[in-house]
Amino acid sequence: MSDLKTETMTLNMGPQHPSTHGVFRLQLEVDGETIVRATPVMGYLHRGSEKLAEGFLYSQFIPYTDRLDYMNAMTNNYVYCAAIEELFDWEIPERAEYLRVITMELNRVASHLVWWGTYLLDIGAMSPFLYAFRDRETILDRLNEISGARMTFNYHRIGGVKWDAPEGWIEQVLETVKELRENIQEFHTLVTGNEIFQSRTIGVGKLTKEQVINWGLSGPIARASGVDIDVRKTEPYSVYDQFDFNVPTREEGDVYARYLVRIDEMFESLKIVEQACNNIPDGEIIHKKGKKLMMLKPPEGEVYTRAEASKGEIGVYAVSNGKNKPHRIKLRRPSFVNVAILQDLLEGDSIQNLVSIFGSLDVVLGEVDG
Amino acid sequence: MNEELLDMITNKINQLTDEETVTEAKMNFHKPMIILPADKWTLTAAKMLRDDEDLRFDFLTCITGVDYEEHMEVVYNFYSTVHDHYLYVKVTTPREEPSVQSLDPLFKSADYMEREIYDLLGIDFPGHWNLRRIMLDDDWEGHPLRKDYITDKKAMGLD
């Protein structure tokens, strides 16, 4: 039987497949149930953010960064603002940095919660989705109170943040943190120990350390394969050097390890939020020159600024020619870089593992397509 | 410490060919940056950066293409997971038929990022295994991030 030569078949998964949570096509060449070759096809959501940036004043581009990884918009806001601030060489008021850290870390938890819920939905468990979205909604309420939007926050500004925390907000965040900690702990009893879940994730979609480094992967994917890179630690930005937190890593490199790394990360983020809320200083929330939104003209120069988003390393390469509009804004979008690994990772695996592996990468299509 | 690293990188790259390959070496926001023309940027140089015991720039973080109107540039941001240090490599190429050696054979992370630059700026990367458009349609005309690109307002519904 094994000598029997069969023809391979081309199968398109997407662009409207439910597990992509967006528009993404995987062109699969399959031999029976085995994937011979997987070719990601993207660009369905390409809006030309980098091109748009060149036509705007510096401050006008901030809302567009919200629409890259719309699950984690705070970090996108931050990294763009931080790049321009670095060109200016500004000192940012400490209260603003604390508010940035609180919002970014809350947003990271919200992003991981969405991943947790939708990932389990993808592999066939309905109820975790409801638990995850219940908890995410409390976070979005807090972020809504401070920024005025649920997902597209447009909250960070070049030089600081837009609004100060409303009366009693810090205390409410501390309450939320307590509540979330209990609820997320429950996830372990709900899902982590489940035998069906474990059999679909343990040993599936293994990535080695070498693969991670060679393909430039970052974020929880890298850390689940034992590559201990986290921009918050390797090159601390904002005020991250003032907090006590760990970067969870695991050695196994399979889907299950990525799952556990993300869960552990949520607890670490909550730890940071708690410390930031307890130590937040009084004072200004924006650099005095940052208030003049239309007048921002960074000196000539170029810089690459990085931050740790929930999906991995997000970076902005900003080139200024001294005018009021950027000469070039390049966005290093973690999902775009991470999704390339599918070409290597799916080869030789079976179709039944595909959704489990693809979901474990946690890519957001707004960010893949830019 | 970073200045020493900059000198070391410059020397090692110049030694590869026994000539002044690096046109400019400077610190850019506290990180070393070297600038060299496209014909001097070879796989040998990139391999040296990756494998040299003192450098070990094994993580290619970001590739950026920039159109400066007189010429074009491709900027590589390297990171070393071994030594925890950073490097900018700026490769300059003429605007007519811009072409820069692809790093895809050494760093798979270059695969998509170079395709994106090819798509949006029209810079050729010889040595890339699959240099096709990635964001725009295959039959798209022109490269939008070039400064002389004329936006078709009618097609975008703006006219």
Short mmCIF file of C-alpha atoms in Angstrom, two decimals, chain B residues 3 6-7 26 39 49 53 57 65-67 71 77 86 90 94 111 118 153 157 159:
data_model
loop_
_atom_site.label_atom_id
_atom_site.label_comp_id
_atom_site.label_asym_id
_atom_site.label_seq_id
_atom_site.Cartn_x
_atom_site.Cartn_y
_atom_site.Cartn_z
CA GLU B 3 31.21 52.62 21.54
CA LEU B 6 30.73 49.85 17.43
CA ASP B 7 34.49 49.91 16.78
CA LYS B 26 28.07 56.19 14.68
CA ASP B 39 27.21 46.16 -3.07
CA LEU B 49 27.53 39.26 12.42
CA GLU B 53 31.67 34.70 19.06
CA PHE B 57 23.58 38.98 16.37
CA GLY B 65 12.75 50.30 3.88
CA VAL B 66 12.97 54.08 3.56
CA ASP B 67 12.70 56.20 0.42
CA HIS B 71 18.40 57.14 -2.72
CA ASN B 77 17.74 45.96 13.44
CA TYR B 86 21.79 45.80 19.58
CA LYS B 90 21.80 50.79 7.21
CA PRO B 94 20.34 53.81 -5.64
CA ASP B 111 11.17 36.15 4.61
CA TYR B 118 9.48 44.67 -1.99
CA LYS B 153 -8.08 58.86 -5.79
CA GLY B 157 -13.49 56.59 -3.91
CA ASP B 159 -12.69 61.74 -6.20
#
